JSON list of C-alpha atoms in Angstrom, two decimals:
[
{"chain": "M", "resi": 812, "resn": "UNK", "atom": "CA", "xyz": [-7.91, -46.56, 12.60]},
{"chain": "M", "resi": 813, "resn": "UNK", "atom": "CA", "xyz": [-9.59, -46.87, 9.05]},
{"chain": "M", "resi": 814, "resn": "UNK", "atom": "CA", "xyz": [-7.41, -45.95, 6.25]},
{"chain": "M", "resi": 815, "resn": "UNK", "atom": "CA", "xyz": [-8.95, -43.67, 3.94]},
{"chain": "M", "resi": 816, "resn": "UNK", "atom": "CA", "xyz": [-11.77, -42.37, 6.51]},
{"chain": "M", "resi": 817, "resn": "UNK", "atom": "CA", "xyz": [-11.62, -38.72, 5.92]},
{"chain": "M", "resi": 818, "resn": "UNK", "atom": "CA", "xyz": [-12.00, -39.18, 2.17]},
{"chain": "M", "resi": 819, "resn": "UNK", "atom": "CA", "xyz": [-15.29, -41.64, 3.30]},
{"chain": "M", "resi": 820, "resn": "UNK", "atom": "CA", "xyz": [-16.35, -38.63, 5.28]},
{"chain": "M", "resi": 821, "resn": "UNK", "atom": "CA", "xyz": [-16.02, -36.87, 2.38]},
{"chain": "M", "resi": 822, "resn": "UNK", "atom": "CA", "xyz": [-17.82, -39.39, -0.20]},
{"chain": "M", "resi": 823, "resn": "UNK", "atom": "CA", "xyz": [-20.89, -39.78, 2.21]},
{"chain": "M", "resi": 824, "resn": "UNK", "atom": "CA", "xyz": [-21.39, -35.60, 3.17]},
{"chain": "M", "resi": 825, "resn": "UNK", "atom": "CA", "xyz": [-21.52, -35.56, -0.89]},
{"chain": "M", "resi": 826, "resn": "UNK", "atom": "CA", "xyz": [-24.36, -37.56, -0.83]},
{"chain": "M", "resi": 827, "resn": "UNK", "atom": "CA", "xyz": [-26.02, -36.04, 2.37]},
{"chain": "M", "resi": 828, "resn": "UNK", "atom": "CA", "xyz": [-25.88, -32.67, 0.38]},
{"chain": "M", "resi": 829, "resn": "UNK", "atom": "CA", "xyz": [-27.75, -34.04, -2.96]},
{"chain": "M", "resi": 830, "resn": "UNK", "atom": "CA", "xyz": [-30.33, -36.19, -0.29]},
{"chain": "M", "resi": 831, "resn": "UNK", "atom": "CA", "xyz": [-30.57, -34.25, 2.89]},
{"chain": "M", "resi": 832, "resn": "UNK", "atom": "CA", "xyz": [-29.24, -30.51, 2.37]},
{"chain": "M", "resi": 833, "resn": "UNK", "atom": "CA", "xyz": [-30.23, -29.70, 5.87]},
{"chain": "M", "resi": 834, "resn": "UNK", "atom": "CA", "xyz": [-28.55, -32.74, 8.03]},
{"chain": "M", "resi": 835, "resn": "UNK", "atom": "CA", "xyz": [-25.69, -32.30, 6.18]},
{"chain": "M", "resi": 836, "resn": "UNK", "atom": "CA", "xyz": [-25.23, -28.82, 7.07]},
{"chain": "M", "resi": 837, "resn": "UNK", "atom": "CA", "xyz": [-25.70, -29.97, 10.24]},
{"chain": "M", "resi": 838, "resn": "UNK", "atom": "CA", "xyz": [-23.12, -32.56, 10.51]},
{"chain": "M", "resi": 839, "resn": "UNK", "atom": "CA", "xyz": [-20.93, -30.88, 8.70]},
{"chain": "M", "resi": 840, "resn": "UNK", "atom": "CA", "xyz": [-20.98, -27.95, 11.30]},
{"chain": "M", "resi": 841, "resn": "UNK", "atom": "CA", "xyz": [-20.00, -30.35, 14.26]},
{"chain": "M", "resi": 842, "resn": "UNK", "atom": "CA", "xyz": [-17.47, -32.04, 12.42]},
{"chain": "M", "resi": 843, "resn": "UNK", "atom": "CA", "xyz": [-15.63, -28.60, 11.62]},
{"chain": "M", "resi": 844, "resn": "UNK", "atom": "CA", "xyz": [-16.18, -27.41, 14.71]},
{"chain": "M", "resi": 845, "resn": "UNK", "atom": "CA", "xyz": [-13.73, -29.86, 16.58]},
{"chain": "M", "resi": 846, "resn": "UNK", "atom": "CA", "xyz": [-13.78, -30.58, 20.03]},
{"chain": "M", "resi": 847, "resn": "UNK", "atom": "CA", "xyz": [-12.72, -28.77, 23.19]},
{"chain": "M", "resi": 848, "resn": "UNK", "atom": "CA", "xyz": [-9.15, -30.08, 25.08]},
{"chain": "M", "resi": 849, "resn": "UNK", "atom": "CA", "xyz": [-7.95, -28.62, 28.02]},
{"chain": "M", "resi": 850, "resn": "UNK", "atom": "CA", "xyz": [-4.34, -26.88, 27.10]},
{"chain": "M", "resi": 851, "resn": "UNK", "atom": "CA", "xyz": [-2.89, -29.80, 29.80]},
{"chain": "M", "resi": 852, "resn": "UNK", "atom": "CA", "xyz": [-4.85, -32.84, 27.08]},
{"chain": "M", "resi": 853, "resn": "UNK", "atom": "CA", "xyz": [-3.11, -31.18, 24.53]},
{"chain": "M", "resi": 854, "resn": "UNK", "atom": "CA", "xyz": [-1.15, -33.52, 21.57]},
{"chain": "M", "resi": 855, "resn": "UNK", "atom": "CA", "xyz": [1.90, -32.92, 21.63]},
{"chain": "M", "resi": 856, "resn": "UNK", "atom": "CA", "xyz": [2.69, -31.44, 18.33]},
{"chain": "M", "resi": 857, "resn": "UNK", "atom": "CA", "xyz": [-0.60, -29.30, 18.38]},
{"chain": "M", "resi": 858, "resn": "UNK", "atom": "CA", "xyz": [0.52, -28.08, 21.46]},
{"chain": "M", "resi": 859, "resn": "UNK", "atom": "CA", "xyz": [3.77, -27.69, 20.00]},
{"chain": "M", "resi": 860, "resn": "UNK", "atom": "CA", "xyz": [2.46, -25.56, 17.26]},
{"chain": "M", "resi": 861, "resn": "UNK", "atom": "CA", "xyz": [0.09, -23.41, 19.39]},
{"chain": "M", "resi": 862, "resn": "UNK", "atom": "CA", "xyz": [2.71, -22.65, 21.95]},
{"chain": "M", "resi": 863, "resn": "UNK", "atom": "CA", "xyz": [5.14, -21.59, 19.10]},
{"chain": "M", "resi": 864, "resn": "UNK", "atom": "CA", "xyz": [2.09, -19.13, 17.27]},
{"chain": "M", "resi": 865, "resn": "UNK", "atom": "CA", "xyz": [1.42, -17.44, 21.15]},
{"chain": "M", "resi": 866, "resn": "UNK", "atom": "CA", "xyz": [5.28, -16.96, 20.95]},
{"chain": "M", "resi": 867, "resn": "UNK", "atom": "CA", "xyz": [5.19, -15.49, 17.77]},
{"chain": "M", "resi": 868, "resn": "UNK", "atom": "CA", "xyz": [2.85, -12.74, 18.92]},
{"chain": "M", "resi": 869, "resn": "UNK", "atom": "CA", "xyz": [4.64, -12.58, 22.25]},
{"chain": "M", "resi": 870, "resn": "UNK", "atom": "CA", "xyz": [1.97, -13.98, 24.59]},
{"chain": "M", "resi": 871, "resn": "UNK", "atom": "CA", "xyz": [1.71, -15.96, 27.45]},
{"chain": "M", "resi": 872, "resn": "UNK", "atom": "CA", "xyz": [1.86, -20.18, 27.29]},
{"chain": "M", "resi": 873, "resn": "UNK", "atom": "CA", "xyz": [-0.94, -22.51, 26.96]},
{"chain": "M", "resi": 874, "resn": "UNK", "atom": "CA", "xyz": [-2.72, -22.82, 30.39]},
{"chain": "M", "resi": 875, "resn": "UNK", "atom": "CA", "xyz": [-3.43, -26.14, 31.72]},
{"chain": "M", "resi": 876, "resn": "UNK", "atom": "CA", "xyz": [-6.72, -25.21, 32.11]},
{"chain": "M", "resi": 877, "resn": "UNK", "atom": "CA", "xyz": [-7.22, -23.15, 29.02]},
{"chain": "M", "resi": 878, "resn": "UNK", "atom": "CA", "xyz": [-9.92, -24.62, 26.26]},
{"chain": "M", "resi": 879, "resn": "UNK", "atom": "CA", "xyz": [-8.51, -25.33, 22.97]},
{"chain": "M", "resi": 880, "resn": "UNK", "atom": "CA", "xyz": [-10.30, -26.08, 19.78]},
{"chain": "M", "resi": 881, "resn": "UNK", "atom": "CA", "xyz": [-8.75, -29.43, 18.62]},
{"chain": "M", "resi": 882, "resn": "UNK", "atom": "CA", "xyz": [-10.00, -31.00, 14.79]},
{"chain": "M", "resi": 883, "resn": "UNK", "atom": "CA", "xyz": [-11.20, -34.27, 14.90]},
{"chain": "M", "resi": 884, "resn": "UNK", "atom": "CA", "xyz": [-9.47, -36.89, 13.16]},
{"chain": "M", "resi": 885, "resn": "UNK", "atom": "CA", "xyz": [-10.80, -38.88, 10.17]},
{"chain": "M", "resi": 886, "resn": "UNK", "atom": "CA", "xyz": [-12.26, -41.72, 12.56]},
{"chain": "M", "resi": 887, "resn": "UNK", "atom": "CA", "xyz": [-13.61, -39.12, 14.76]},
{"chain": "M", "resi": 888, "resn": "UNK", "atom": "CA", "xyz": [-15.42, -37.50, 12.19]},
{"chain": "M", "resi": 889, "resn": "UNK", "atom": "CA", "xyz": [-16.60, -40.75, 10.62]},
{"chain": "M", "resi": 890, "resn": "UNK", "atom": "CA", "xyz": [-18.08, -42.37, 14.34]},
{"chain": "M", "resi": 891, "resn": "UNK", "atom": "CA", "xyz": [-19.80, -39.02, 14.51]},
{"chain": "M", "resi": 892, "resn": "UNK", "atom": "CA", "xyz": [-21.18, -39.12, 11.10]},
{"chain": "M", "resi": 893, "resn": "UNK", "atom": "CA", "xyz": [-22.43, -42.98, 11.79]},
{"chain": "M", "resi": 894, "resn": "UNK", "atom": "CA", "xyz": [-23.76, -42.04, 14.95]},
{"chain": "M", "resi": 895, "resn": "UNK", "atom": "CA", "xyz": [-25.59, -38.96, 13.72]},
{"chain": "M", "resi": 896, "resn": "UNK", "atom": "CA", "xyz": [-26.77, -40.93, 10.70]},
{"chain": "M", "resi": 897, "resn": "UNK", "atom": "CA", "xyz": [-28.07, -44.39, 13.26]},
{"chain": "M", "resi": 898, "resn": "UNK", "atom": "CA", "xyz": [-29.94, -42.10, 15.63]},
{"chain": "M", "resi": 899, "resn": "UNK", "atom": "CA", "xyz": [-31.64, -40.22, 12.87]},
{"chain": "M", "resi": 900, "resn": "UNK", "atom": "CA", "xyz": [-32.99, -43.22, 11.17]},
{"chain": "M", "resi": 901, "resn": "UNK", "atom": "CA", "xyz": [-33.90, -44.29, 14.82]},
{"chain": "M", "resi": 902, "resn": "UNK", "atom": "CA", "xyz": [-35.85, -41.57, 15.39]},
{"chain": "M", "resi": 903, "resn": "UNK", "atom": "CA", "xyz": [-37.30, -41.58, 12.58]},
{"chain": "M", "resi": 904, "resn": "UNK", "atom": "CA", "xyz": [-38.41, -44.75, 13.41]},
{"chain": "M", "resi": 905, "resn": "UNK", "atom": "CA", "xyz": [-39.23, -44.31, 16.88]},
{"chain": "M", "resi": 906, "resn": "UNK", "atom": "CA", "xyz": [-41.26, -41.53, 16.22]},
{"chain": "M", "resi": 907, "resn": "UNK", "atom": "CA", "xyz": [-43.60, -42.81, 13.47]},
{"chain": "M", "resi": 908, "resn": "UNK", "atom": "CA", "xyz": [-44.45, -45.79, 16.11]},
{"chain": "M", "resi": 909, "resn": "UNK", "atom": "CA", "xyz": [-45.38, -42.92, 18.85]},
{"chain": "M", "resi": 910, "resn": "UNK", "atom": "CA", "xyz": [-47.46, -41.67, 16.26]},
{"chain": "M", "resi": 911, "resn": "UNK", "atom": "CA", "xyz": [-49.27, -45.11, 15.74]},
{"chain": "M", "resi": 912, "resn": "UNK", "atom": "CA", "xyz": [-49.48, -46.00, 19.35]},
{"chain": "M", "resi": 913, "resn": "UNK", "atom": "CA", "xyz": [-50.93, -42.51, 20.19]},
{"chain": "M", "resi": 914, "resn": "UNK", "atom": "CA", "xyz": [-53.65, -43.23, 17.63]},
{"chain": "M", "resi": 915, "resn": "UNK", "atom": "CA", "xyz": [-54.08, -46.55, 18.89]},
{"chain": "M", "resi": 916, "resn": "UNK", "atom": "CA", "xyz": [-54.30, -44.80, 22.77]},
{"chain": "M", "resi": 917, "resn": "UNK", "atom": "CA", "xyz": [-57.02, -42.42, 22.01]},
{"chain": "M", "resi": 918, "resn": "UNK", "atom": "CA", "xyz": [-59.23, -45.03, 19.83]},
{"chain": "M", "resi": 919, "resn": "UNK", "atom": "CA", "xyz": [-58.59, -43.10, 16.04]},
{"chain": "M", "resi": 920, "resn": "UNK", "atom": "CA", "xyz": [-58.81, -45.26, 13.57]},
{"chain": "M", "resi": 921, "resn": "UNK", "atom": "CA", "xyz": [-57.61, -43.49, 11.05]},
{"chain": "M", "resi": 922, "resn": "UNK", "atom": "CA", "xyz": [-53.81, -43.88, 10.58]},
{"chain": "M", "resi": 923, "resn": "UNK", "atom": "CA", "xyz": [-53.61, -40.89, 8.66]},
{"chain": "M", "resi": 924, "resn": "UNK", "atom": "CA", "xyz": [-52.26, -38.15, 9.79]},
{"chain": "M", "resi": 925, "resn": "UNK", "atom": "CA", "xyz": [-52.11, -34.49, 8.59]},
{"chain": "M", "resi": 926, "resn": "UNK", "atom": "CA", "xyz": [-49.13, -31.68, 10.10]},
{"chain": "M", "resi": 927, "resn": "UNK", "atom": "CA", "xyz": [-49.91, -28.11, 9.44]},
{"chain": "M", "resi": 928, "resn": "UNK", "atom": "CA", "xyz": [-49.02, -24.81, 10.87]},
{"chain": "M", "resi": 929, "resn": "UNK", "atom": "CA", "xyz": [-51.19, -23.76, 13.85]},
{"chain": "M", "resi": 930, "resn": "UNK", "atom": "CA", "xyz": [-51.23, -20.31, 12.82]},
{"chain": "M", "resi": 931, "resn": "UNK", "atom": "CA", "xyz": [-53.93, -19.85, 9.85]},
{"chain": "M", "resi": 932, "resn": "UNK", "atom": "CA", "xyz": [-51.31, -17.48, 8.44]},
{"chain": "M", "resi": 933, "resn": "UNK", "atom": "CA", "xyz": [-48.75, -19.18, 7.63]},
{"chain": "M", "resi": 934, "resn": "UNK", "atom": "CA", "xyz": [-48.44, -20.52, 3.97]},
{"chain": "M", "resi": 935, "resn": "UNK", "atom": "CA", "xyz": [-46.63, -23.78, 3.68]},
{"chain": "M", "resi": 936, "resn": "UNK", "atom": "CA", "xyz": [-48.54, -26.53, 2.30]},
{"chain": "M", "resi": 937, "resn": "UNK", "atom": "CA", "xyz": [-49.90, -29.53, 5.43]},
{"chain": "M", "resi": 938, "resn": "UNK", "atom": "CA", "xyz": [-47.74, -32.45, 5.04]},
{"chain": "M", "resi": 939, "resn": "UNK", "atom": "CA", "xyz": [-49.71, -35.50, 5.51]},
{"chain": "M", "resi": 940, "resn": "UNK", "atom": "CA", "xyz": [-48.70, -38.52, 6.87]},
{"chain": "M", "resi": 941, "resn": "UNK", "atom": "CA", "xyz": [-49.91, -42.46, 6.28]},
{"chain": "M", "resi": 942, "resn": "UNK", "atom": "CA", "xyz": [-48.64, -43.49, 9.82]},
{"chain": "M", "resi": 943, "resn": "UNK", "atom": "CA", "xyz": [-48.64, -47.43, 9.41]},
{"chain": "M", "resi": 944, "resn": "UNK", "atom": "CA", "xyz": [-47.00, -47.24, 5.85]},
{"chain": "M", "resi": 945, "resn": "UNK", "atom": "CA", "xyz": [-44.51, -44.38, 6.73]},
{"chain": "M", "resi": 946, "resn": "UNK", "atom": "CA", "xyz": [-43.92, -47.15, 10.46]},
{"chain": "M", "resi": 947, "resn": "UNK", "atom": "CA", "xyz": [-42.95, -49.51, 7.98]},
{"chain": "M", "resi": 948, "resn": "UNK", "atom": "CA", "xyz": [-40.93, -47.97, 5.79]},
{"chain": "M", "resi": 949, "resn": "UNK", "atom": "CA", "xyz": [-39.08, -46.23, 7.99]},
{"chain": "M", "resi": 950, "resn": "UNK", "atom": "CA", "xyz": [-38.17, -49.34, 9.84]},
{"chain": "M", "resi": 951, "resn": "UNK", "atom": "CA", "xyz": [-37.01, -51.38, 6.82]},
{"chain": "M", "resi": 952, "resn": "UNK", "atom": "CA", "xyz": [-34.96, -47.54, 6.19]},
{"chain": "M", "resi": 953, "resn": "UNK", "atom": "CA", "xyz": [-33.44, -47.76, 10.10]},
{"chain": "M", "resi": 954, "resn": "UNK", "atom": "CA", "xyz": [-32.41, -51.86, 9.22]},
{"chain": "M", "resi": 955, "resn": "UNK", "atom": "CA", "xyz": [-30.83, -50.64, 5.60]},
{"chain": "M", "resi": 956, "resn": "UNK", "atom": "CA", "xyz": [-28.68, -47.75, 7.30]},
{"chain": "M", "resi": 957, "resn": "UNK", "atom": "CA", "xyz": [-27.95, -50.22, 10.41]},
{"chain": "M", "resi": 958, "resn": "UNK", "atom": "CA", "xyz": [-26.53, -52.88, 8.11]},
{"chain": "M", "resi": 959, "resn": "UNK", "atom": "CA", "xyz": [-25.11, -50.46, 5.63]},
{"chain": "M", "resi": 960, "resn": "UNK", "atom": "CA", "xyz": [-23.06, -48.47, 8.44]},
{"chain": "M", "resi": 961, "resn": "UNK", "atom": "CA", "xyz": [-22.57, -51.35, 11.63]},
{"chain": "M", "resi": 962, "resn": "UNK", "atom": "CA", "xyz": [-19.66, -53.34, 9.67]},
{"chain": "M", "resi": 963, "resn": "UNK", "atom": "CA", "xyz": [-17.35, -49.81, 9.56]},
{"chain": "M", "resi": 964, "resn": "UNK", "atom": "CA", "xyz": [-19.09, -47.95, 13.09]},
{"chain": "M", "resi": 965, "resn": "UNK", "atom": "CA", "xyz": [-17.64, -51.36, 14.43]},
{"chain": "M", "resi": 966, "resn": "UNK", "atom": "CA", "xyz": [-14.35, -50.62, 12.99]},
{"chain": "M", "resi": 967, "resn": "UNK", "atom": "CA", "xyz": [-14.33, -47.09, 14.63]},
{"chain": "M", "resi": 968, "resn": "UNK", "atom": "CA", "xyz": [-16.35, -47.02, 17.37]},
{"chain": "M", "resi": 969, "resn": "UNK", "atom": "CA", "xyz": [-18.71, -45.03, 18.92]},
{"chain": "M", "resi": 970, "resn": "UNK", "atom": "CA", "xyz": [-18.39, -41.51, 19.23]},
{"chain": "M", "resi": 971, "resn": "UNK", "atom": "CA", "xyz": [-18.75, -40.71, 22.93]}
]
């Protein structure tokens, strides 16, 4: 257990929203989302408190079988936010070296590279792409977030 991991959580999504609005929306969704425990899997005191709001409102008890929306923990929410932030910068890596081995493939030898919209219609500006610069950069970025995050990922785990 890290001490102090949901206010880490907290520190990094900060960042994520000034950097990377999108992804952090994204993380952010699966973190408050929980996860899914069968009523049997239930902790104790959630259970506990669950049991006692059904009884409240006079219904039934918790089903062994029944799906229950359990928050994750600090370190729960941290290994996912590692995770999530390793395989980005991974495939952000990966995919830039696709990119420059497809080139290579079909005998192009220009390594740039320009994205647009296939419909003539749309208007958002092409995004265009150096290949072997972007390759590089984006592996030095995957090694920088590796190094940054392994030291405390190693601390909590992976999130399975």
């Amino acid at each position: 257990m890290v001490q102090g991991s949901a206010e880490v959580v907290d520190q990094i999504m900060r960042t994520l929203d000034r950097e990377l609005p999108d992804i952090a929306g994204q993380i952010r969704e699966e973190i408050t989302r929980g996860r899914m425990v069968k009523g049997s899997k239930l902790p104790d005191s959630i259970r506990q408190d669950r049991q006692d709001a059904l009884k409240a409102q006079r219904l039934g008890r918790i089903g062994k079988d029944e799906l229950a929306e359990v928050p994750y923990t600090g370190d729960e929410s941290l290994a996912i936010l590692f995770d999530t932030l390793l395989t980005l910068a991974h495939s952000l890596t990966a995919n830039r070296r696709a990119l420059l081995g497809l080139l290579v493939d079909h005998g192009i030898q220009s390594n740039h590279v320009t994205f647009a919209q296939p419909d003539e219609t749309q208007t958002a500006e092409p995004i265009s792409l150096q290949v072997e610069g972007e390759a590089g950069r984006a592996e030095v970025m995957f090694g920088r977030v590796k190094s940054l995050i392994g030291p405390a990922r190693d601390e909590v785990g992976a999130w399975h």
